Amino acid sequence: MRINNVIRIMVIGDFLTNAGFSVFAPIFAIFFTGQIEGGTLAHVGFAAAIVQIFKSVLQIPIARYLDKNHGEYDDFYSLISGSIVVASVPFLYIFATNVSHIYIIQAVYGIGLSFVIPPWYAIFSRHLDKHHESIEWSLDSVAIGIAASSAAALGGILASKFGFHRVFLFGGILAICGTLLQIKIFKDLKGKVAQGAVKPLPDRNP
């Protein structure tokens, strides 16, 4: 089975970004309670909630705005700008010293996700290869699962040997790589299309 260029790039980009955040996911609560002044387990829960609140509040309005233009360039710009914001989050953790800093970073994280998720699903859905929809959605799910499991296992080892800041640095670099990779889909997108009319282009690589 041949997978078109857009789907392949988006799956690999998703793998890298999820690996970047999964590498510090298992140790984030320890970092928060041990390294952040005044940090408690309750604050960890509130921090997780802040991400989802900002994402949930902003995601639908952004999606509605993107749907007004039946083209893919606006989706692309939303995807990349949001991905840049999301990729900055691990680096921001390095400079956090108190609870309010973490809360602000979590809000930034949620805002970034709200710009990423709607266009990611839109572009991915439009470019699915006919008769391979289930397989290609499953490929992304498998990529996320492998990224999460392998990076989580690695993150604990890295944190114990090198400390939290280097883990955040490594995670941020992976997320940036995922963002930069997604820029490559631009050449396969269309500025104006009828709704549902985007057809996957054949793979240009041998």
Short mmCIF file of C-alpha atoms in Angstrom, two decimals:
data_model
loop_
_atom_site.label_atom_id
_atom_site.label_comp_id
_atom_site.label_asym_id
_atom_site.label_seq_id
_atom_site.Cartn_x
_atom_site.Cartn_y
_atom_site.Cartn_z
CA MET A 1 0.00 0.00 0.00
CA ARG A 2 1.29 3.43 -0.95
CA ILE A 3 0.54 6.34 1.35
CA ASN A 4 0.33 9.82 -0.14
CA ASN A 5 2.79 12.50 0.84
CA VAL A 6 0.46 14.57 3.06
CA ILE A 7 -0.66 11.62 5.17
CA ARG A 8 2.88 10.32 5.59
CA ILE A 9 4.26 13.68 6.67
CA MET A 10 1.40 14.37 9.08
CA VAL A 11 1.75 10.94 10.71
CA ILE A 12 5.50 11.36 11.18
CA GLY A 13 5.02 14.92 12.44
CA ASP A 14 2.39 13.69 14.89
CA PHE A 15 4.81 11.00 16.06
CA LEU A 16 7.58 13.51 16.75
CA THR A 17 5.35 16.02 18.53
CA ASN A 18 3.70 13.40 20.71
CA ALA A 19 7.10 11.90 21.51
CA GLY A 20 8.29 15.35 22.54
CA PHE A 21 5.50 15.78 25.06
CA SER A 22 5.42 12.16 26.20
CA VAL A 23 9.09 12.24 27.13
CA PHE A 24 8.32 14.44 30.15
CA ALA A 25 4.71 13.41 30.82
CA PRO A 26 5.57 10.75 33.46
CA ILE A 27 7.78 13.11 35.44
CA PHE A 28 5.80 16.35 35.09
CA ALA A 29 3.99 15.96 38.44
CA ILE A 30 7.32 15.26 40.16
CA PHE A 31 8.82 18.33 38.52
CA PHE A 32 5.85 20.48 39.54
CA THR A 33 5.81 19.41 43.18
CA GLY A 34 9.57 19.18 43.61
CA GLN A 35 10.98 22.02 41.53
CA ILE A 36 8.22 24.64 41.45
CA GLU A 37 7.85 26.86 44.51
CA GLY A 38 4.59 26.04 46.30
CA GLY A 39 3.66 23.31 43.82
CA THR A 40 1.29 20.60 45.10
CA LEU A 41 -0.60 17.69 43.56
CA ALA A 42 -3.71 19.88 43.57
CA HIS A 43 -1.86 22.42 41.45
CA VAL A 44 -0.89 19.64 39.03
CA GLY A 45 -4.58 18.86 38.54
CA PHE A 46 -5.48 22.51 38.02
CA ALA A 47 -2.65 22.87 35.51
CA ALA A 48 -4.00 19.96 33.47
CA ALA A 49 -7.48 21.48 33.61
CA ILE A 50 -6.27 24.86 32.36
CA VAL A 51 -5.00 23.29 29.12
CA GLN A 52 -8.34 21.63 28.42
CA ILE A 53 -10.37 24.71 29.35
CA PHE A 54 -8.52 27.01 26.95
CA LYS A 55 -8.50 24.39 24.21
CA SER A 56 -12.20 23.62 24.58
CA VAL A 57 -13.33 27.26 24.71
CA LEU A 58 -11.33 28.37 21.65
CA GLN A 59 -11.38 25.28 19.45
CA ILE A 60 -14.93 25.54 18.05
CA PRO A 61 -14.76 29.29 17.19
CA ILE A 62 -11.45 28.71 15.40
CA ALA A 63 -12.87 25.71 13.54
CA ARG A 64 -15.93 27.72 12.48
CA TYR A 65 -13.70 30.49 11.16
CA LEU A 66 -11.55 28.04 9.19
CA ASP A 67 -14.64 26.37 7.71
CA LYS A 68 -15.83 29.68 6.24
CA ASN A 69 -13.07 29.45 3.65
CA HIS A 70 -13.14 26.18 1.70
CA GLY A 71 -9.44 26.16 1.07
CA GLU A 72 -6.41 24.69 2.75
CA TYR A 73 -3.99 27.57 3.10
CA ASP A 74 -5.79 29.05 6.09
CA ASP A 75 -5.83 25.58 7.67
CA PHE A 76 -2.10 25.29 7.03
CA TYR A 77 -1.26 28.66 8.60
CA SER A 78 -3.39 27.85 11.66
CA LEU A 79 -1.72 24.44 11.96
CA ILE A 80 1.82 25.76 11.74
CA SER A 81 1.31 28.82 13.95
CA GLY A 82 -0.40 26.71 16.60
CA SER A 83 2.30 24.06 16.36
CA ILE A 84 4.99 26.68 16.95
CA VAL A 85 3.17 27.83 20.09
CA VAL A 86 2.78 24.24 21.29
CA ALA A 87 6.45 23.46 20.58
CA SER A 88 7.51 26.43 22.72
CA VAL A 89 5.85 24.98 25.82
CA PRO A 90 8.61 22.53 26.88
CA PHE A 91 11.18 25.32 26.65
CA LEU A 92 9.00 27.62 28.76
CA TYR A 93 8.88 25.00 31.53
CA ILE A 94 12.64 25.39 31.89
CA PHE A 95 12.19 28.98 33.06
CA ALA A 96 9.20 28.40 35.35
CA THR A 97 9.84 28.95 39.06
CA ASN A 98 6.39 29.29 40.63
CA VAL A 99 2.84 28.03 40.22
CA SER A 100 1.59 31.08 38.33
CA HIS A 101 4.28 30.55 35.69
CA ILE A 102 3.07 27.00 35.10
CA TYR A 103 -0.55 28.15 34.88
CA ILE A 104 0.35 30.74 32.25
CA ILE A 105 2.34 28.17 30.26
CA GLN A 106 -0.58 25.74 30.42
CA ALA A 107 -2.88 28.46 29.07
CA VAL A 108 -0.44 29.05 26.20
CA TYR A 109 -0.40 25.29 25.59
CA GLY A 110 -4.20 25.15 25.41
CA ILE A 111 -4.35 28.14 23.06
CA GLY A 112 -1.78 26.53 20.79
CA LEU A 113 -3.72 23.26 20.68
CA SER A 114 -6.91 25.09 19.75
CA PHE A 115 -5.19 26.36 16.60
CA VAL A 116 -3.65 22.96 15.79
CA ILE A 117 -6.41 20.40 16.24
CA PRO A 118 -9.18 21.66 13.88
CA PRO A 119 -6.93 22.17 10.83
CA TRP A 120 -4.97 18.98 11.50
CA TYR A 121 -8.13 16.88 11.37
CA ALA A 122 -9.44 18.82 8.37
CA ILE A 123 -6.30 18.41 6.26
CA PHE A 124 -5.78 14.80 7.27
CA SER A 125 -9.40 13.89 6.49
CA ARG A 126 -9.32 15.53 3.06
CA HIS A 127 -6.17 13.71 1.99
CA LEU A 128 -7.01 10.19 3.11
CA ASP A 129 -6.45 7.68 0.31
CA LYS A 130 -9.66 6.17 -0.98
CA HIS A 131 -10.40 2.72 0.48
CA HIS A 132 -7.54 3.12 2.97
CA GLU A 133 -9.24 5.48 5.43
CA SER A 134 -9.27 3.03 8.35
CA ILE A 135 -5.68 2.01 7.79
CA GLU A 136 -4.38 5.56 7.60
CA TRP A 137 -6.27 6.71 10.69
CA SER A 138 -4.92 3.60 12.42
CA LEU A 139 -1.39 4.44 11.32
CA ASP A 140 -1.63 7.77 13.10
CA SER A 141 -3.04 6.10 16.21
CA VAL A 142 -0.24 3.52 16.19
CA ALA A 143 2.36 6.25 15.68
CA ILE A 144 1.02 8.14 18.69
CA GLY A 145 1.00 4.96 20.78
CA ILE A 146 4.56 4.06 19.90
CA ALA A 147 5.71 7.64 20.49
CA ALA A 148 3.98 7.85 23.86
CA SER A 149 5.22 4.50 25.18
CA SER A 150 8.82 4.72 24.00
CA ALA A 151 9.27 8.39 24.91
CA ALA A 152 7.68 7.94 28.33
CA ALA A 153 10.05 5.09 29.15
CA LEU A 154 13.01 7.11 27.90
CA GLY A 155 11.93 10.26 29.75
CA GLY A 156 12.16 8.69 33.18
CA ILE A 157 15.67 7.45 32.46
CA LEU A 158 16.81 10.79 31.08
CA ALA A 159 15.35 12.73 34.02
CA SER A 160 17.12 10.52 36.55
CA LYS A 161 20.45 10.93 34.77
CA PHE A 162 20.38 14.46 33.40
CA GLY A 163 17.64 16.34 35.25
CA PHE A 164 14.32 17.88 34.28
CA HIS A 165 15.59 20.77 32.20
CA ARG A 166 17.41 18.57 29.71
CA VAL A 167 14.32 16.41 29.35
CA PHE A 168 12.24 19.51 28.55
CA LEU A 169 14.92 20.63 26.11
CA PHE A 170 14.88 17.26 24.36
CA GLY A 171 11.08 17.24 24.25
CA GLY A 172 10.99 20.73 22.79
CA ILE A 173 13.46 19.81 20.07
CA LEU A 174 11.32 16.82 19.06
CA ALA A 175 8.22 19.03 18.95
CA ILE A 176 10.03 21.59 16.78
CA CYS A 177 11.11 18.83 14.40
CA GLY A 178 7.49 17.74 14.14
CA THR A 179 6.43 21.30 13.34
CA LEU A 180 9.14 21.87 10.73
CA LEU A 181 8.30 18.59 9.03
CA GLN A 182 4.66 19.59 8.60
CA ILE A 183 5.69 22.65 6.59
CA LYS A 184 6.50 20.22 3.77
CA ILE A 185 2.80 19.52 3.13
CA PHE A 186 2.26 23.06 1.81
CA LYS A 187 3.11 22.15 -1.78
CA ASP A 188 0.33 19.53 -1.80
CA LEU A 189 -2.41 21.87 -0.54
CA LYS A 190 -4.90 23.95 -2.50
CA GLY A 191 -5.89 27.56 -1.91
CA LYS A 192 -9.51 27.17 -2.93
CA VAL A 193 -11.51 23.95 -3.15
CA ALA A 194 -15.13 22.95 -3.05
CA GLN A 195 -16.08 21.32 0.21
CA GLY A 196 -15.07 17.67 0.08
CA ALA A 197 -13.34 18.08 -3.27
CA VAL A 198 -9.72 17.71 -2.19
CA LYS A 199 -8.28 14.54 -3.67
CA PRO A 200 -5.02 12.99 -2.44
CA LEU A 201 -2.16 13.53 -4.82
CA PRO A 202 -0.06 10.52 -5.84
CA ASP A 203 3.20 10.01 -4.03
CA ARG A 204 5.93 11.95 -5.78
CA ASN A 205 8.72 9.89 -4.27
CA PRO A 206 9.97 6.68 -5.89
#
